[in-house]
PDB file of C-alpha atoms in Angstrom:
ATOM      1  CA  MET A   1      -4.421  -1.896  10.634  1.00 56.00           C
ATOM      2  CA  GLU A   2      -6.978  -2.799  13.290  1.00 38.00           C
ATOM      3  CA  ALA A   3     -10.294  -0.956  13.546  1.00 35.00           C
ATOM      4  CA  HIS A   4     -10.664   2.062  15.919  1.00 33.00           C
ATOM      5  CA  GLY A   5     -14.142   2.573  16.551  1.00 37.00           C
ATOM      6  CA  PRO A   6     -17.209   2.492  14.082  1.00 39.00           C
ATOM      7  CA  ALA A   7     -16.738   3.210  10.503  1.00 42.00           C
ATOM      8  CA  PRO A   8     -18.302   6.435   9.100  1.00 42.00           C
ATOM      9  CA  THR A   9     -20.496   6.033   6.222  1.00 40.00           C
ATOM     10  CA  ARG A  10     -19.010   6.124   2.843  1.00 38.00           C
ATOM     11  CA  ARG A  11     -21.383   8.916   1.787  1.00 35.00           C
ATOM     12  CA  THR A  12     -20.024  11.132   4.659  1.00 39.00           C
ATOM     13  CA  LEU A  13     -16.514  10.381   3.628  1.00 40.00           C
ATOM     14  CA  LEU A  14     -17.014  11.149  -0.133  1.00 37.00           C
ATOM     15  CA  ARG A  15     -18.930  14.335   0.620  1.00 33.00           C
ATOM     16  CA  SER A  16     -16.142  15.593   2.933  1.00 34.00           C
ATOM     17  CA  GLY A  17     -13.495  14.570   0.319  1.00 39.00           C
ATOM     18  CA  ALA A  18     -12.224  11.114   1.264  1.00 42.00           C
ATOM     19  CA  GLY A  19     -10.401  10.986  -1.908  1.00 42.00           C
ATOM     20  CA  LEU A  20      -8.240  13.584  -0.191  1.00 47.00           C
ATOM     21  CA  GLY A  21      -6.132  15.636  -2.303  1.00 45.00           C
ATOM     22  CA  ALA A  22      -3.106  16.732  -0.285  1.00 42.00           C
ATOM     23  CA  ALA A  23      -4.789  20.005   0.645  1.00 39.00           C
ATOM     24  CA  ALA A  24      -7.306  18.152   2.715  1.00 40.00           C
ATOM     25  CA  LEU A  25      -4.343  17.208   4.919  1.00 46.00           C
ATOM     26  CA  GLY A  26      -2.692  20.686   4.742  1.00 43.00           C
ATOM     27  CA  LEU A  27       0.165  19.054   2.838  1.00 44.00           C
ATOM     28  CA  ALA A  28       1.969  20.000  -0.337  1.00 40.00           C
ATOM     29  CA  ALA A  29       1.415  17.427  -3.080  1.00 42.00           C
ATOM     30  CA  THR A  30       4.718  16.530  -4.519  1.00 42.00           C
ATOM     31  CA  ALA A  31       5.114  13.595  -6.958  1.00 46.00           C
ATOM     32  CA  THR A  32       7.886  11.339  -5.680  1.00 46.00           C
ATOM     33  CA  ALA A  33       7.517   8.084  -7.588  1.00 49.00           C
ATOM     34  CA  PRO A  34      10.585   6.556  -8.829  1.00 54.00           C
ATOM     35  CA  ALA A  35      11.296   7.198 -12.503  1.00 44.00           C
ATOM     36  CA  ALA A  36       9.863   4.395 -14.675  1.00 42.00           C
ATOM     37  CA  HIS A  37      12.484   1.955 -15.926  1.00 41.00           C
ATOM     38  CA  ALA A  38      12.544   1.387 -19.705  1.00 40.00           C
ATOM     39  CA  ALA A  39      12.443  -2.329 -19.231  1.00 46.00           C
ATOM     40  CA  ASP A  40      12.190  -4.906 -16.440  1.00 44.00           C
ATOM     41  CA  ARG A  41      14.865  -7.633 -15.721  1.00 46.00           C
ATOM     42  CA  ARG A  42      13.406  -9.840 -18.435  1.00 47.00           C
ATOM     43  CA  GLY A  43      13.806  -7.120 -21.049  1.00 47.00           C
ATOM     44  CA  ARG A  44      10.145  -6.337 -21.205  1.00 55.00           C
ATOM     45  CA  ARG A  45       8.712  -2.828 -21.093  1.00 66.00           C
ATOM     46  CA  ALA A  46       8.244  -1.847 -17.503  1.00 80.00           C
ATOM     47  CA  ALA A  47       5.043  -0.271 -16.145  1.00 83.00           C
ATOM     48  CA  ALA A  48       5.253   3.338 -15.180  1.00 93.00           C
ATOM     49  CA  TYR A  49       4.632   4.481 -11.633  1.00 97.00           C
ATOM     50  CA  PRO A  50       1.261   6.269 -11.266  1.00 97.00           C
ATOM     51  CA  PRO A  51       1.445   9.733  -9.586  1.00 97.00           C
ATOM     52  CA  THR A  52       2.130   9.563  -5.972  1.00 97.00           C
ATOM     53  CA  HIS A  53       2.490  12.249  -3.239  1.00 98.00           C
ATOM     54  CA  TRP A  54       5.020  12.290  -0.435  1.00 98.00           C
ATOM     55  CA  ILE A  55       3.477  12.402   2.966  1.00 98.00           C
ATOM     56  CA  PRO A  56       6.339  11.241   5.369  1.00 98.00           C
ATOM     57  CA  ALA A  57       5.670   8.836   8.204  1.00 98.00           C
ATOM     58  CA  SER A  58       7.348   9.629  11.490  1.00 98.00           C
ATOM     59  CA  ALA A  59      10.985   8.452  11.563  1.00 98.00           C
ATOM     60  CA  SER A  60      10.067   6.427  14.527  1.00 98.00           C
ATOM     61  CA  ASN A  61       7.825   4.140  12.488  1.00 98.00           C
ATOM     62  CA  TYR A  62      10.158   2.698   9.946  1.00 98.00           C
ATOM     63  CA  ARG A  63      13.790   1.626   9.660  1.00 98.00           C
ATOM     64  CA  VAL A  64      16.215   3.449   7.227  1.00 98.00           C
ATOM     65  CA  SER A  65      17.853   0.965   4.885  1.00 98.00           C
ATOM     66  CA  SER A  66      19.456   0.503   1.402  1.00 98.00           C
ATOM     67  CA  ARG A  67      17.150  -1.963  -0.222  1.00 98.00           C
ATOM     68  CA  PRO A  68      17.508  -3.895  -2.327  1.00 98.00           C
ATOM     69  CA  THR A  69      21.228  -3.940  -1.439  1.00 98.00           C
ATOM     70  CA  ALA A  70      20.553  -4.787   2.191  1.00 98.00           C
ATOM     71  CA  TYR A  71      17.664  -7.033   1.520  1.00 98.00           C
ATOM     72  CA  PRO A  72      15.944  -8.157  -1.718  1.00 98.00           C
ATOM     73  CA  ILE A  73      12.529  -6.904  -2.351  1.00 98.00           C
ATOM     74  CA  ASP A  74      10.396  -9.956  -3.047  1.00 98.00           C
ATOM     75  CA  PHE A  75       6.885  -9.260  -2.040  1.00 98.00           C
ATOM     76  CA  VAL A  76       4.104  -6.748  -2.245  1.00 98.00           C
ATOM     77  CA  VAL A  77       1.704  -6.973   0.774  1.00 98.00           C
ATOM     78  CA  ILE A  78      -1.907  -5.691   0.304  1.00 98.00           C
ATOM     79  CA  HIS A  79      -3.504  -4.162   3.342  1.00 98.00           C
ATOM     80  CA  VAL A  80      -6.802  -2.493   4.261  1.00 98.00           C
ATOM     81  CA  THR A  81      -6.555   0.308   6.804  1.00 98.00           C
ATOM     82  CA  GLN A  82      -9.621  -0.252   8.826  1.00 97.00           C
ATOM     83  CA  GLU A  83      -9.482   3.608   9.022  1.00 97.00           C
ATOM     84  CA  THR A  84     -10.180   6.519   6.759  1.00 98.00           C
ATOM     85  CA  PHE A  85      -7.199   7.928   4.754  1.00 98.00           C
ATOM     86  CA  PRO A  86      -6.816  10.991   7.064  1.00 98.00           C
ATOM     87  CA  ASP A  87      -6.937   8.913  10.271  1.00 98.00           C
ATOM     88  CA  ALA A  88      -4.415   6.395   8.909  1.00 98.00           C
ATOM     89  CA  VAL A  89      -2.084   9.308   8.031  1.00 98.00           C
ATOM     90  CA  LYS A  90      -2.219  10.423  11.634  1.00 98.00           C
ATOM     91  CA  ILE A  91      -1.305   6.957  12.826  1.00 98.00           C
ATOM     92  CA  PHE A  92       1.707   6.851  10.375  1.00 98.00           C
ATOM     93  CA  GLN A  93       2.840  10.216  11.684  1.00 98.00           C
ATOM     94  CA  ASP A  94       2.366   9.371  15.360  1.00 98.00           C
ATOM     95  CA  PRO A  95       5.820   8.340  16.687  1.00 98.00           C
ATOM     96  CA  ALA A  96       4.138   6.221  19.441  1.00 98.00           C
ATOM     97  CA  ARG A  97       2.309   3.892  16.935  1.00 97.00           C
ATOM     98  CA  GLN A  98       5.338   2.014  15.507  1.00 97.00           C
ATOM     99  CA  VAL A  99       3.611   1.156  12.310  1.00 98.00           C
ATOM    100  CA  SER A 100       3.811   2.467   8.629  1.00 98.00           C
ATOM    101  CA  ALA A 101       3.277   1.378   5.070  1.00 98.00           C
ATOM    102  CA  HIS A 102       5.192   2.385   2.006  1.00 98.00           C
ATOM    103  CA  TYR A 103       1.907   3.537   0.181  1.00 98.00           C
ATOM    104  CA  MET A 104      -1.713   4.134   0.833  1.00 98.00           C
ATOM    105  CA  VAL A 105      -4.542   4.307  -1.774  1.00 98.00           C
ATOM    106  CA  ALA A 106      -7.620   6.314  -1.251  1.00 98.00           C
ATOM    107  CA  SER A 107     -10.987   4.853  -2.084  1.00 98.00           C
ATOM    108  CA  ALA A 108     -12.829   7.646  -3.885  1.00 97.00           C
ATOM    109  CA  ASP A 109     -10.331   8.567  -6.460  1.00 98.00           C
ATOM    110  CA  GLY A 110      -7.281   6.335  -6.208  1.00 98.00           C
ATOM    111  CA  TYR A 111      -4.978   9.015  -4.954  1.00 98.00           C
ATOM    112  CA  ILE A 112      -1.745   7.561  -3.732  1.00 98.00           C
ATOM    113  CA  GLY A 113       0.250   8.846  -0.732  1.00 98.00           C
ATOM    114  CA  GLN A 114       3.836   7.587  -0.105  1.00 98.00           C
ATOM    115  CA  PHE A 115       4.941   7.422   3.561  1.00 98.00           C
ATOM    116  CA  VAL A 116       8.143   5.457   3.447  1.00 98.00           C
ATOM    117  CA  ARG A 117      10.889   5.243   0.692  1.00 98.00           C
ATOM    118  CA  GLU A 118      10.971   1.968  -1.106  1.00 98.00           C
ATOM    119  CA  LYS A 119      14.686   1.562   0.017  1.00 98.00           C
ATOM    120  CA  ASP A 120      13.588   1.803   3.655  1.00 98.00           C
ATOM    121  CA  VAL A 121      11.819  -0.848   5.769  1.00 98.00           C
ATOM    122  CA  ALA A 122       8.245  -0.033   6.684  1.00 98.00           C
ATOM    123  CA  TRP A 123       6.638  -1.682   9.662  1.00 98.00           C
ATOM    124  CA  HIS A 124       3.364  -3.131   8.203  1.00 97.00           C
ATOM    125  CA  ALA A 125       3.546  -6.934   7.907  1.00 97.00           C
ATOM    126  CA  GLY A 126       3.949  -7.967  11.514  1.00 94.00           C
ATOM    127  CA  ASN A 127       6.817 -10.273  10.421  1.00 97.00           C
ATOM    128  CA  LYS A 128      10.427  -8.962  10.375  1.00 97.00           C
ATOM    129  CA  ASP A 129      11.423 -11.007   7.217  1.00 98.00           C
ATOM    130  CA  TYR A 130       8.434  -9.874   5.327  1.00 98.00           C
ATOM    131  CA  ASN A 131       8.933  -6.312   6.391  1.00 98.00           C
ATOM    132  CA  ASN A 132      12.621  -6.487   5.235  1.00 98.00           C
ATOM    133  CA  ARG A 133      11.636  -7.948   1.870  1.00 98.00           C
ATOM    134  CA  GLY A 134       8.189  -6.404   1.113  1.00 98.00           C
ATOM    135  CA  ILE A 135       6.560  -3.356  -0.072  1.00 98.00           C
ATOM    136  CA  GLY A 136       3.388  -2.506   1.908  1.00 98.00           C
ATOM    137  CA  ILE A 137       0.351  -0.957   0.244  1.00 98.00           C
ATOM    138  CA  GLU A 138      -2.569   0.032   2.388  1.00 98.00           C
ATOM    139  CA  HIS A 139      -6.047   0.718   0.985  1.00 98.00           C
ATOM    140  CA  GLU A 140      -8.566   3.033   2.621  1.00 98.00           C
ATOM    141  CA  GLY A 141     -11.601   1.213   3.850  1.00 98.00           C
ATOM    142  CA  TRP A 142     -13.096  -1.733   5.860  1.00 98.00           C
ATOM    143  CA  VAL A 143     -12.684  -5.395   5.128  1.00 97.00           C
ATOM    144  CA  ASP A 144     -16.463  -6.041   5.598  1.00 97.00           C
ATOM    145  CA  ASP A 145     -17.633  -3.211   3.318  1.00 97.00           C
ATOM    146  CA  PRO A 146     -16.705  -3.776  -0.353  1.00 96.00           C
ATOM    147  CA  ALA A 147     -18.120  -0.305  -1.400  1.00 98.00           C
ATOM    148  CA  TRP A 148     -14.754   1.048  -0.295  1.00 98.00           C
ATOM    149  CA  PHE A 149     -12.998  -1.114  -2.938  1.00 98.00           C
ATOM    150  CA  THR A 150     -13.712   1.203  -5.933  1.00 98.00           C
ATOM    151  CA  GLU A 151     -12.691   0.691  -9.534  1.00 98.00           C
ATOM    152  CA  GLU A 152     -10.513   3.784  -9.164  1.00 98.00           C
ATOM    153  CA  MET A 153      -8.779   2.134  -6.053  1.00 98.00           C
ATOM    154  CA  TYR A 154      -8.118  -1.115  -7.831  1.00 98.00           C
ATOM    155  CA  ALA A 155      -6.806   0.477 -10.991  1.00 98.00           C
ATOM    156  CA  SER A 156      -4.536   3.009  -9.201  1.00 98.00           C
ATOM    157  CA  SER A 157      -3.321   0.363  -6.796  1.00 98.00           C
ATOM    158  CA  ALA A 158      -2.745  -2.324  -9.552  1.00 98.00           C
ATOM    159  CA  ALA A 159      -0.703   0.218 -11.593  1.00 98.00           C
ATOM    160  CA  LEU A 160       1.434   0.851  -8.589  1.00 98.00           C
ATOM    161  CA  THR A 161       2.055  -2.794  -7.833  1.00 98.00           C
ATOM    162  CA  ALA A 162       2.805  -3.609 -11.377  1.00 98.00           C
ATOM    163  CA  ALA A 163       5.450  -0.730 -11.385  1.00 98.00           C
ATOM    164  CA  VAL A 164       6.942  -2.039  -8.120  1.00 98.00           C
ATOM    165  CA  CYS A 165       7.046  -5.540  -9.517  1.00 98.00           C
ATOM    166  CA  ASP A 166       8.762  -4.375 -12.695  1.00 97.00           C
ATOM    167  CA  ARG A 167      11.277  -2.253 -10.865  1.00 98.00           C
ATOM    168  CA  PHE A 168      12.368  -5.077  -8.475  1.00 98.00           C
ATOM    169  CA  GLY A 169      11.816  -8.153 -10.719  1.00 98.00           C
ATOM    170  CA  ILE A 170       9.053  -9.502  -8.535  1.00 98.00           C
ATOM    171  CA  PRO A 171       6.829 -12.049 -10.387  1.00 98.00           C
ATOM    172  CA  LYS A 172       3.263 -10.775 -10.796  1.00 98.00           C
ATOM    173  CA  ASP A 173       1.608 -13.717  -9.103  1.00 98.00           C
ATOM    174  CA  ARG A 174      -0.302 -14.550  -5.931  1.00 98.00           C
ATOM    175  CA  GLU A 175       2.861 -16.114  -4.458  1.00 98.00           C
ATOM    176  CA  HIS A 176       4.429 -12.674  -4.406  1.00 98.00           C
ATOM    177  CA  ILE A 177       1.515 -10.299  -4.280  1.00 98.00           C
ATOM    178  CA  ILE A 178      -0.087 -11.336  -1.153  1.00 98.00           C
ATOM    179  CA  GLY A 179      -2.595 -10.177   1.471  1.00 98.00           C
ATOM    180  CA  HIS A 180      -1.573  -9.258   5.049  1.00 98.00           C
ATOM    181  CA  SER A 181      -3.495 -12.234   6.235  1.00 97.00           C
ATOM    182  CA  GLU A 182      -1.103 -14.472   4.198  1.00 97.00           C
ATOM    183  CA  VAL A 183       1.941 -13.306   5.897  1.00 97.00           C
ATOM    184  CA  PRO A 184       3.235 -16.052   8.082  1.00 96.00           C
ATOM    185  CA  GLY A 185       2.180 -15.493  11.667  1.00 93.00           C
ATOM    186  CA  ALA A 186      -0.184 -12.839  10.813  1.00 89.00           C
ATOM    187  CA  ASP A 187      -3.169 -12.072  13.173  1.00 90.00           C
ATOM    188  CA  HIS A 188      -4.864  -9.771  10.697  1.00 93.00           C
ATOM    189  CA  THR A 189      -7.619 -10.546   8.324  1.00 94.00           C
ATOM    190  CA  ASP A 190      -7.106  -7.939   5.644  1.00 97.00           C
ATOM    191  CA  PRO A 191      -7.633  -7.455   2.833  1.00 98.00           C
ATOM    192  CA  GLY A 192     -10.559  -9.912   3.586  1.00 97.00           C
ATOM    193  CA  PRO A 193     -12.736 -12.190   1.545  1.00 97.00           C
ATOM    194  CA  LEU A 194     -14.372  -9.229  -0.183  1.00 98.00           C
ATOM    195  CA  TRP A 195     -11.279  -8.069  -1.981  1.00 98.00           C
ATOM    196  CA  ASP A 196     -11.487  -8.999  -5.557  1.00 98.00           C
ATOM    197  CA  TRP A 197      -8.219 -10.717  -6.124  1.00 98.00           C
ATOM    198  CA  ASP A 198      -9.122 -11.903  -9.687  1.00 98.00           C
ATOM    199  CA  ARG A 199      -9.883  -8.368 -10.852  1.00 98.00           C
ATOM    200  CA  TYR A 200      -6.787  -7.005  -8.982  1.00 98.00           C
ATOM    201  CA  MET A 201      -4.454  -9.486 -10.507  1.00 98.00           C
ATOM    202  CA  GLU A 202      -5.902  -8.980 -13.985  1.00 98.00           C
ATOM    203  CA  LEU A 203      -5.269  -5.245 -13.672  1.00 98.00           C
ATOM    204  CA  VAL A 204      -1.695  -5.838 -12.317  1.00 98.00           C
ATOM    205  CA  GLY A 205      -1.041  -8.148 -15.384  1.00 97.00           C
ATOM    206  CA  GLN A 206      -2.187  -5.333 -17.683  1.00 94.00           C
ATOM    207  CA  GLY A 207       0.415  -3.073 -16.060  1.00 82.00           C
TER     208      GLY A 207
END
């Protein structure tokens, strides 16, 4: 997402609980991750989904579908919010904003919120085809401040991406796990040059 005003300091966000917990948003934390599959399409043991919490986006900000029947799921698209987690939640729940992602990962502790079911089409990529065929994962922070990209965030997000890839048979490579800036026609820069793709892909490979 695009920036909306100056970023608060990381210390301020950590002190006020940027890692969230659903209680910080006044929401019940209910795990909704799909059940882990025993094996992926190649017969290997599939990665288990990490704990996620259902925080529904406005129904005006995504399209109900029946993926992967309606569309194959071929990509995971990595985003950076340019917002705090709570502010990004407000955006996803504002019916006027016309934007959403399937998941968002908090900086401080790797907490994962799920906003759109994987079967449905989130509006995150700025490209209809990639929206139809992608899973969008947002990450709390700013592209020009790598302090937001914590080990907890990388580990939690990579576990999620590995599980998504195993569930839908997506190759765990940089042709299929891409940044928002790599979507054809994208005018966004996230996750930016400070995102550690080597570290991230190593973690994804470990499942």
